[in-house]
Short mmCIF file of C-alpha atoms and ligand atoms in Angstrom, two decimals:
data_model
loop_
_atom_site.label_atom_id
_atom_site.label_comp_id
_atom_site.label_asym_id
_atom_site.label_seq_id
_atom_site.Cartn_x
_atom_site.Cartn_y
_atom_site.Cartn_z
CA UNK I 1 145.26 119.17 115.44
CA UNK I 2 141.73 119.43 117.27
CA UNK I 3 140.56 116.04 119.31
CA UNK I 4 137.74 115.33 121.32
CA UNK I 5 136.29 115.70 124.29
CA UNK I 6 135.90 112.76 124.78
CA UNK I 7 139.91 112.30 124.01
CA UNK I 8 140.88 115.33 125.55
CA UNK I 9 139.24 114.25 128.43
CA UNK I 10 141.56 110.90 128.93
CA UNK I 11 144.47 113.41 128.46
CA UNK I 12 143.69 115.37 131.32
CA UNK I 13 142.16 112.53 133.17
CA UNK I 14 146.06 110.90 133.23
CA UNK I 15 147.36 113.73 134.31
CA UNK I 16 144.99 113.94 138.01
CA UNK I 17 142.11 116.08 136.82
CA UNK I 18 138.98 115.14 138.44
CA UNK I 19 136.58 113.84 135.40
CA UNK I 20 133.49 111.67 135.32
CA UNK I 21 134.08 108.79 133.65
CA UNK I 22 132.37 107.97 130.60
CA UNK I 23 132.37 106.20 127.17
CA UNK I 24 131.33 106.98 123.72
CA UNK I 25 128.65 105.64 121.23
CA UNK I 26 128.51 105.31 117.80
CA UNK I 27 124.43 104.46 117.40
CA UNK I 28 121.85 105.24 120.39
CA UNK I 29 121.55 101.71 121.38
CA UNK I 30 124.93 101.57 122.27
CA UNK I 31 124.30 104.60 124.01
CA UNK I 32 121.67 103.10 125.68
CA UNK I 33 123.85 100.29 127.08
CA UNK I 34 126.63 102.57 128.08
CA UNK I 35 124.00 104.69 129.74
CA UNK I 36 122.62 101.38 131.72
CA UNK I 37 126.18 100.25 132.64
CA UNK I 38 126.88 103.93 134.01
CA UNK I 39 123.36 103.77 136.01
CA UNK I 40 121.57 106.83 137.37
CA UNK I 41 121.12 110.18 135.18
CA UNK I 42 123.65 110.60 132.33
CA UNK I 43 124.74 113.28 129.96
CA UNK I 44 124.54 112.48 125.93
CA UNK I 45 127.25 114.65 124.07
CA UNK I 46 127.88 115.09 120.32
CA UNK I 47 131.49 114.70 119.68
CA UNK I 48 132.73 116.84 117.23
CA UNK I 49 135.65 119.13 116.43
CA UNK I 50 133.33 122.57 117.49
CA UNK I 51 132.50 124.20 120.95
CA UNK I 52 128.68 125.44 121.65
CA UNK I 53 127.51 122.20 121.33
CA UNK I 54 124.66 122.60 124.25
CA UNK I 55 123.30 125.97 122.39
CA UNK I 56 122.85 124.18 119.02
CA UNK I 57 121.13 121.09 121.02
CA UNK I 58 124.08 118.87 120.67
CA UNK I 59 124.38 118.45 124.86
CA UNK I 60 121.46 116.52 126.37
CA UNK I 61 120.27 115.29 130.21
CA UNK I 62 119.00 112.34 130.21
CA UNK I 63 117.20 110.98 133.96
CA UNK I 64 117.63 107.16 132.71
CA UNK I 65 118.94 104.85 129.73
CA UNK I 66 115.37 105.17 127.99
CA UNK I 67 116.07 109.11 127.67
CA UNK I 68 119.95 108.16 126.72
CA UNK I 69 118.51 106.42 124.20
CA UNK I 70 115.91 108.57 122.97
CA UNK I 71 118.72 111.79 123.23
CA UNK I 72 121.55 109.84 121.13
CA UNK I 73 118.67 109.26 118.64
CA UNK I 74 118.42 113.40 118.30
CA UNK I 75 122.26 114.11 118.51
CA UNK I 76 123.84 111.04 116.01
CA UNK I 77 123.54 112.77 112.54
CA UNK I 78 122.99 116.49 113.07
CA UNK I 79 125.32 118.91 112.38
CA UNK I 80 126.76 121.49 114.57
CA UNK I 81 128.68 124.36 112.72
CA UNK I 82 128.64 122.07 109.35
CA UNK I 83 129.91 119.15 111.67
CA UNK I 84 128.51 115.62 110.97
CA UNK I 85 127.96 114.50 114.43
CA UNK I 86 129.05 110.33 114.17
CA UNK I 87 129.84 109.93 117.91
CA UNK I 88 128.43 111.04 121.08
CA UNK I 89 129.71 110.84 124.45
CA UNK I 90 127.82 109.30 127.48
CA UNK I 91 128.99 110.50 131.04
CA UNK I 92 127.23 110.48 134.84
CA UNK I 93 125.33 113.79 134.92
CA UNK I 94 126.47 116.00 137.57
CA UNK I 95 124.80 118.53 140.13
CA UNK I 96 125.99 121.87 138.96
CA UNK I 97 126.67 123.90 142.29
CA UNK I 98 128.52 126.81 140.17
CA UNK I 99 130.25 126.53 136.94
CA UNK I 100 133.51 128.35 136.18
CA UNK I 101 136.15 128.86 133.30
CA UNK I 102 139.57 127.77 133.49
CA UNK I 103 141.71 127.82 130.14
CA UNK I 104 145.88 127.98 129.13
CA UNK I 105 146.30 129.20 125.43
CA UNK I 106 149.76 129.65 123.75
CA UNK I 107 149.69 133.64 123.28
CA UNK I 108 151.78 135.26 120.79
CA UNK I 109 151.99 138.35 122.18
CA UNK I 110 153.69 137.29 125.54
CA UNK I 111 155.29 134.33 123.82
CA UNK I 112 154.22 132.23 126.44
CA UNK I 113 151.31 130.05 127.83
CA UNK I 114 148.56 132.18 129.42
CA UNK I 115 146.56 130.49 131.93
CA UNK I 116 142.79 131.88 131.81
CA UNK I 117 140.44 131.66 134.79
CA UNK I 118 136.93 133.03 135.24
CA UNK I 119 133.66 132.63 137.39
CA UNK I 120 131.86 133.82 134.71
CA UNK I 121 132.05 129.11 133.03
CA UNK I 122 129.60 127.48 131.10
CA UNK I 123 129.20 130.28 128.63
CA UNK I 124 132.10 131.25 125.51
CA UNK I 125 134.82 132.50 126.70
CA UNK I 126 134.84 135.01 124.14
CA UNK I 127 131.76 136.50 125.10
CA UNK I 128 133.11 136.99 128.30
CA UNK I 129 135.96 138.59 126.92
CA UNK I 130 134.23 141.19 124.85
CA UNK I 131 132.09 141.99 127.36
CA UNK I 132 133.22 141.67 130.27
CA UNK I 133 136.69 141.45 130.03
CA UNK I 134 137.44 142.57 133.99
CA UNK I 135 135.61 138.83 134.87
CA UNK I 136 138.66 137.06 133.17
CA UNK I 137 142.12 136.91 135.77
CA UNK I 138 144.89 136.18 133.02
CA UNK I 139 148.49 134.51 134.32
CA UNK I 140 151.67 134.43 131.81
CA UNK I 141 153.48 131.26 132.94
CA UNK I 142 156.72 130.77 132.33
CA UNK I 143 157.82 127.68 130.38
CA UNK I 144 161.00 127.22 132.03
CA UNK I 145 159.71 127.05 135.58
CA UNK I 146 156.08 125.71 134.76
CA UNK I 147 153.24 126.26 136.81
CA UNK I 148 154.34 127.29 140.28
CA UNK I 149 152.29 126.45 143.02
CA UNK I 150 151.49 129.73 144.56
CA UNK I 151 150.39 130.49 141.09
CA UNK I 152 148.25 127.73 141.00
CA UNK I 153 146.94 128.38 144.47
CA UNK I 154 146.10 132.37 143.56
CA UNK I 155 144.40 131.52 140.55
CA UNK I 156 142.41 129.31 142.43
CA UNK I 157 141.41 131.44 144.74
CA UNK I 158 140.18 133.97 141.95
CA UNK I 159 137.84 131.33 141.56
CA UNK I 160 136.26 130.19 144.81
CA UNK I 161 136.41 131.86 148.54
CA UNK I 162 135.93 128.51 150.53
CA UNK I 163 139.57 126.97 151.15
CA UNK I 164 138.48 123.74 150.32
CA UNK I 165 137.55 124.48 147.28
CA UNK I 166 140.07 126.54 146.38
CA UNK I 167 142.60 123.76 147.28
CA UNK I 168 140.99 120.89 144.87
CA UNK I 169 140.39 123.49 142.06
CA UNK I 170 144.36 124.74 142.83
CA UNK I 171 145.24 120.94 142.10
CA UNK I 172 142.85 120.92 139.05
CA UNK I 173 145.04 124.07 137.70
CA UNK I 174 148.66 122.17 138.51
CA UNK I 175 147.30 118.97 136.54
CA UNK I 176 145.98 120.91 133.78
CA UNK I 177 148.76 122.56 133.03
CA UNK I 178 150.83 119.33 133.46
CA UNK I 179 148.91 117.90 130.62
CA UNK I 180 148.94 121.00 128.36
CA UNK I 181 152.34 120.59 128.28
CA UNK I 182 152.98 117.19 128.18
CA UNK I 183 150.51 117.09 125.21
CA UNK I 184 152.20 119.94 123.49
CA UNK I 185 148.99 121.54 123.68
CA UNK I 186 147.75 125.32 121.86
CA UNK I 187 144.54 125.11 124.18
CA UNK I 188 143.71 123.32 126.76
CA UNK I 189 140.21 124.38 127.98
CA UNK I 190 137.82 123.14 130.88
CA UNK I 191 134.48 124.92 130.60
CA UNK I 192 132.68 124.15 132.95
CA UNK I 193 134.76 123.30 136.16
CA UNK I 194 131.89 122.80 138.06
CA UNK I 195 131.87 122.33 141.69
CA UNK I 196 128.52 119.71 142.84
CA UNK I 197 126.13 120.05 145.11
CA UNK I 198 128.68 117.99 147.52
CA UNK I 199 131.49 120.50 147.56
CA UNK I 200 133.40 118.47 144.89
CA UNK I 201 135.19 120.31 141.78
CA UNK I 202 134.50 118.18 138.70
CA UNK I 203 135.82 119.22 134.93
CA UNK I 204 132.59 118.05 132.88
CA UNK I 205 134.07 119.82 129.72
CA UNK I 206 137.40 119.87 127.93
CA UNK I 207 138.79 120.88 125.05
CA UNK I 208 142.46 120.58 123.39
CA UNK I 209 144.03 121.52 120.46
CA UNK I 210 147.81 120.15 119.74
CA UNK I 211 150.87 121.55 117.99
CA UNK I 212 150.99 119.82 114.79
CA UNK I 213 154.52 120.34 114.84
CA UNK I 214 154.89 118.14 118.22
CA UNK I 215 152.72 115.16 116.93
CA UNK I 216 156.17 113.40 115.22
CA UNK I 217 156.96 112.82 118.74
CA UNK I 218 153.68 111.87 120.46
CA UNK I 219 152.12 109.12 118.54
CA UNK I 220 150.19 108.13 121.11
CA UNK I 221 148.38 111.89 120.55
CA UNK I 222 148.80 111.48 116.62
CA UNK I 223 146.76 108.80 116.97
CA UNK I 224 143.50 109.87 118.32
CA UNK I 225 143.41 111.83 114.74
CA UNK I 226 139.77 111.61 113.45
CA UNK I 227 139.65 111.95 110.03
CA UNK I 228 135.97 111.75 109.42
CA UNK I 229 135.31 114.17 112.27
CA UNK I 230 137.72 116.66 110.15
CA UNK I 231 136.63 119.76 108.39
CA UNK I 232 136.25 118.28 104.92
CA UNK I 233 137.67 121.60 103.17
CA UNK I 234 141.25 121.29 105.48
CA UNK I 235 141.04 117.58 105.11
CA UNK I 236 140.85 118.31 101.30
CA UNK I 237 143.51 120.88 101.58
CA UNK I 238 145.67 118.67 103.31
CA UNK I 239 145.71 115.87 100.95
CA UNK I 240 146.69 117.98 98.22
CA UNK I 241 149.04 119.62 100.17
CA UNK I 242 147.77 123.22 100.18
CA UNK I 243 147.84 125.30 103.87
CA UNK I 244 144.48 126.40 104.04
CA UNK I 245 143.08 127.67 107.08
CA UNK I 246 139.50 129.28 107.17
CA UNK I 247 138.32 132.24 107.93
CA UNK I 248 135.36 134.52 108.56
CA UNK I 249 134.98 137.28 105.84
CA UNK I 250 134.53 136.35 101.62
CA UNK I 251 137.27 137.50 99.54
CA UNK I 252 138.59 133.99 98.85
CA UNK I 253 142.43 134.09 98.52
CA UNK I 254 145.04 132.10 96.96
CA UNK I 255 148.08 132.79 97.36
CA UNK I 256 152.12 130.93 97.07
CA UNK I 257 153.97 131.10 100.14
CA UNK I 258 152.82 131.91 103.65
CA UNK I 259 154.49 134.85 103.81
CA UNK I 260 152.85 136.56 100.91
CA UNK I 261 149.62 134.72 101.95
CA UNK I 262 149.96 136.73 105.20
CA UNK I 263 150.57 140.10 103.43
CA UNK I 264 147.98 139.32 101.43
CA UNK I 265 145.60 139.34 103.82
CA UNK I 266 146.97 142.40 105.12
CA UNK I 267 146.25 143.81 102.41
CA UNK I 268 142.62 142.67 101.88
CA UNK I 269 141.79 144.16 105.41
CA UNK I 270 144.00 147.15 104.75
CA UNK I 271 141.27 148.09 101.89
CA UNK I 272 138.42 147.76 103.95
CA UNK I 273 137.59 143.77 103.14
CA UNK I 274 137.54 140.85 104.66
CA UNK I 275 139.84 137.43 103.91
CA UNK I 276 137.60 134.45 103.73
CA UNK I 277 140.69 132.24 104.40
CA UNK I 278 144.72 132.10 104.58
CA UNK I 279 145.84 129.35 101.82
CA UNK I 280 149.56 128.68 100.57
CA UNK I 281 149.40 126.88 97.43
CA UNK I 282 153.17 126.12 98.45
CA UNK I 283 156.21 125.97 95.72
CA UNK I 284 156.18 124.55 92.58
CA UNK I 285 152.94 124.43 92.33
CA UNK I 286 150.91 122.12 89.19
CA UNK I 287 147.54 123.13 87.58
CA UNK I 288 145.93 120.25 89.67
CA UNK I 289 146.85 121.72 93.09
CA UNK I 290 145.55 124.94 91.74
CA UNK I 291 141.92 123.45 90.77
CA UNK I 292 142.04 121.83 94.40
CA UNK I 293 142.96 125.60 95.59
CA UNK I 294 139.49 127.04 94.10
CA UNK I 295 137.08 124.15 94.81
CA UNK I 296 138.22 124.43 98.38
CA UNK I 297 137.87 128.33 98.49
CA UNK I 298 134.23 127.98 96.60
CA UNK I 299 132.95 125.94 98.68
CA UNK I 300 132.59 128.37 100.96
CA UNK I 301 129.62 130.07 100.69
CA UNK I 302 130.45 133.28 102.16
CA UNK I 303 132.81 133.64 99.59
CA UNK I 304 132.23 136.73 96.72
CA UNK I 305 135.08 136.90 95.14
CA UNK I 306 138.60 135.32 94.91
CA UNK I 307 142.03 136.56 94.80
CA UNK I 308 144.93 134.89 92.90
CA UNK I 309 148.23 136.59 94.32
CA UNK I 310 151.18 134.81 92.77
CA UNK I 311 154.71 135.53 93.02
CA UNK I 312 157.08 133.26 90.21
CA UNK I 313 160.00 131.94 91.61
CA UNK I 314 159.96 127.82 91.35
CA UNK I 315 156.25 128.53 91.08
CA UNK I 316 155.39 128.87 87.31
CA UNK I 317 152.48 131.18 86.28
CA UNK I 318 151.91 129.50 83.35
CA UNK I 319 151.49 126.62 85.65
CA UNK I 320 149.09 128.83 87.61
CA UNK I 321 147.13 130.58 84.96
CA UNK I 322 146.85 127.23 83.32
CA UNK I 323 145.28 125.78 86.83
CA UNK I 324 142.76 128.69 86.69
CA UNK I 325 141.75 128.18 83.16
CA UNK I 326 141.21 124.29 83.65
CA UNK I 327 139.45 124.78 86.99
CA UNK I 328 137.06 127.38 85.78
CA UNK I 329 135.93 124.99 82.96
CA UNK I 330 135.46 121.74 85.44
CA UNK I 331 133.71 123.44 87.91
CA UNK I 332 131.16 126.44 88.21
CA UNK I 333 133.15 129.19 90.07
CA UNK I 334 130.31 130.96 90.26
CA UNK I 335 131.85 134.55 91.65
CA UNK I 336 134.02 136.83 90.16
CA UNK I 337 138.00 136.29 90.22
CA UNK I 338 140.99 138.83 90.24
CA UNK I 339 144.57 137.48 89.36
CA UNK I 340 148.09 139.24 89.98
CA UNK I 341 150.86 137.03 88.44
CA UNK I 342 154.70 138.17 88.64
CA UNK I 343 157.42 136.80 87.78
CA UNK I 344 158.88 133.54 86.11
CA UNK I 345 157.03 133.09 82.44
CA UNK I 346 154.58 135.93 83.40
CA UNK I 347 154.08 137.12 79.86
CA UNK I 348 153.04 133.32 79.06
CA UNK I 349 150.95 133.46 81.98
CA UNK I 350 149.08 136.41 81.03
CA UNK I 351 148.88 135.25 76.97
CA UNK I 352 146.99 132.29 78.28
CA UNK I 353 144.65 134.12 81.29
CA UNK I 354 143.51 136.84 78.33
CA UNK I 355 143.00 133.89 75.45
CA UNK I 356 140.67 132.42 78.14
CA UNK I 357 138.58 135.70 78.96
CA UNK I 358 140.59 136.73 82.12
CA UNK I 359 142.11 139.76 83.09
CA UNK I 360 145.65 139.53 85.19
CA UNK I 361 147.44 142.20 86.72
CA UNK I 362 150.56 142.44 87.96
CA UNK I 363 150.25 145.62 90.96
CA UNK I 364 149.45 144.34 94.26
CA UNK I 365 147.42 146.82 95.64
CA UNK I 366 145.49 147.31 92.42
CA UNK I 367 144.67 143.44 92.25
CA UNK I 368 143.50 143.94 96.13
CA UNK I 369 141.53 146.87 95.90
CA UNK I 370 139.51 145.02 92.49
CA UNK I 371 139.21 141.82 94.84
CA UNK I 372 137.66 143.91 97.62
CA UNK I 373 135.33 145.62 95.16
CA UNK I 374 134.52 142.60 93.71
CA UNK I 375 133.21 141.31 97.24
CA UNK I 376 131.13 144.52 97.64
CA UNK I 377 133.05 145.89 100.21
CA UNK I 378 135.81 148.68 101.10
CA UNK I 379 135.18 152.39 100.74
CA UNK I 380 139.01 152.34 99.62
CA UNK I 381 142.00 152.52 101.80
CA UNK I 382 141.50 153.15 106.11
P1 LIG M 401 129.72 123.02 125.00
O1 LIG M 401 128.43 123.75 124.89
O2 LIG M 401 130.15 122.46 123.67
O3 LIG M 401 130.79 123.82 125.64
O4 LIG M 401 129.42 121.72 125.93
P2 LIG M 401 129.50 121.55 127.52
O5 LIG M 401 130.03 120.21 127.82
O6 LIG M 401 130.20 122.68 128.16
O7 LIG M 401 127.97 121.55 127.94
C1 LIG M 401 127.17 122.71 127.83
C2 LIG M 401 126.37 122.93 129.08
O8 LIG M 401 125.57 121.81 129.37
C3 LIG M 401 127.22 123.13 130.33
O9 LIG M 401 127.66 124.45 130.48
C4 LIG M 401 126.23 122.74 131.41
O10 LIG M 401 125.43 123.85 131.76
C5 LIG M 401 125.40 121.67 130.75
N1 LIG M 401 125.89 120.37 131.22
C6 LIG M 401 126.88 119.64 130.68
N2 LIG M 401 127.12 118.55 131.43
C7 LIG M 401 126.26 118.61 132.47
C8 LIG M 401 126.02 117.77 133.61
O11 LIG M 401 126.66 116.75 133.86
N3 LIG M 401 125.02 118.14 134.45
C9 LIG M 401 124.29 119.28 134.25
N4 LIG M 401 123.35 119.60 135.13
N5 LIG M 401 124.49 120.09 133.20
C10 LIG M 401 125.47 119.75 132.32
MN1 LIG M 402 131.84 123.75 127.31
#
């Protein structure tokens, strides 16, 4: 689940980071009075579930409550990344001495959480990463012990020389990774830690995501949930129960059970295209579910073709090919569709798919290689 900064702020806030206080606004008059009550130079922030905000304009200085004013006027109701901007967050502006990176993320490959520090802040992560990898110290913790303090004390220092500093920004590491996992956190991300023009190390930035799994037991966490501020294709996927999570190439797939989804994908990339996104139309699946399946993938406009990949177990292709038949007519698909359907009432499956002007197949690879032509891309198999 993504929250705020705003929220993930008070997370890491409880837990001893160092963070300016703030509140948020929901109209720039508000802003304007939180901006007043705060005093002095503030910083308007557009609250949404998407990092770059200060390159698309959504992060604004503002010298006095006038300019707080005038900024949440400019930042309420833009979008950032297809992001309806309804909130924005008004904070003290701070002197920015230096600004550095400091990050844990759940990695899969060491199975553990990987704390990620750099003095190459303010700027994504995963530029730095790509290009200058070398500016990025990484440190596999392990769960059992947590974060020990000579860890936290060397990754400071990677950081800053001065001893002072290194000692506040060592406690800013033990706190943050106090709250990633009392959160049950994926990411937990301050960029910038800034240290002032007085010596003092300040998070100004933070970003969490949380486990959904974990959320049964934190409903303190469940509860900062912001449905509105929600992708409207996941929300949509979640309320009709689909798994759908996007991605960045265009063969739209749709596929039952993650598993297959997964190889799926494999698959797609293996013959030289690109998955738009990862969706399990689950079990037993009914033609509704299925139209929800393709309005969801069409909606994304880098998508050029879609992929049906069904396997028939408790899942019925008939039940499937009759989704595809009643979504086509109810709404404009508008790019080109291949279909593999195996297994339980297959043969009524495909009577019904070729009455209706479809093709379906039944060879994975075949229906993969069509989807990836379809798209315009793959010079066949790496
Ligand atoms: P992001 O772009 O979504 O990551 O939003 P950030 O909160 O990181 O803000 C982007 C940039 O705005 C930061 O890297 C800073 O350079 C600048 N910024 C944010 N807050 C302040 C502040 O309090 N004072 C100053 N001087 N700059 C700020
Ligand atoms: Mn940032």
């Amino acid at each position: 689940m993504n929250i705020h900064e705003y929220q993930a702020r008070e997370i890491l806030r409880e837990h001893g980071v160092p963070i300016p206080p703030g509140k948020v606004a929901r109209t720039a008059a508000e802003a304007e009075a939180i901006a007043r009550e705060l005093g002095g130079a503030v910083v308007v922030k557009a609250q949404v579930h998407a990092g770059g905000r200060g390159k698309a304009g959504g992060v604004k200085l503002a010298p006095d409550a006038a300019a707080a004013r005038e900024a949440a006027e400019s930042i309420l109701g833009m979008e950032i990344k297809g992001l309806l901007v309804r909130k924005v967050l008004v904070t003290p502006a701070a002197d920015i001495a230096s600004e550095a990176y400091v990050g844990i993320v759940l990695d899969r490959a060491s199975q553990r959480p990987v704390y990620m520090v750099s003095s190459e802040g303010g700027i994504d992560i995963e530029e730095v990463a790509a290009t200058n990898p070398e500016a990025i110290t990484r440190l596999p913790i392990d769960p059992r012990y947590g974060l020990l303090p000579h860890q936290a004390m060397s990754l400071a220092f990677a950081l800053y020389d001065d001893f002072e500093t290194v000692r506040q920004a060592a406690k800013v590491m033990a706190s943050l990774y106090e709250a990633y996992e009392a959160a049950s956190a994926t990411l937990a991300e301050i960029n910038p830690l800034i240290v002032d023009e007085d010596g003092v190390v300040l998070a100004i930035d933070a970003k969490m995501n949380i486990d959904d799994n974990a959320l049964f037991r934190l409903p303190d966490i469940e509860a900062m949930r912001d449905l509105e501020a929600e992708d409207p294709a996941e929300k949509k996927a979640r309320d009709a129960g689909l798994s759908y999570i996007p991605l960045d190439g265009d063969v739209g797939c749709c596929v039952n059970g993650a598993g297959l989804a997964m190889a799926t994908m494999d698959l797609v990339k293996y013959y030289g295209g690109e998955p738009a996104n990862f969706l399990d139309i689950g079990g037993s699946s009914n033609p509704d579910k299925v139209v929800a399946a393709l309005e969801i993938i069409t909606a994304d406009q880098n998508v050029k073709s879609i992929l049906f990949n069904i396997f028939g177990g408790i899942t019925r292709c008939d039940d499937v090919a009759n989704g595809i038949v009643e979504a086509t007519s109810r709404i404009d698909i508008g790019v080109p569709i291949a279909i593999r359907l195996t297994g339980t009432n297959e043969d009524e499956a495909v009577r019904i798919l070729e009455e209706n002007g479809f093709n379906a197949m039944t060879d994975m690879d075949a229906v993969v290689q069509r989807a990836v032509a379809l798209a315009g891309g793959g010079e066949g198999a790496r």
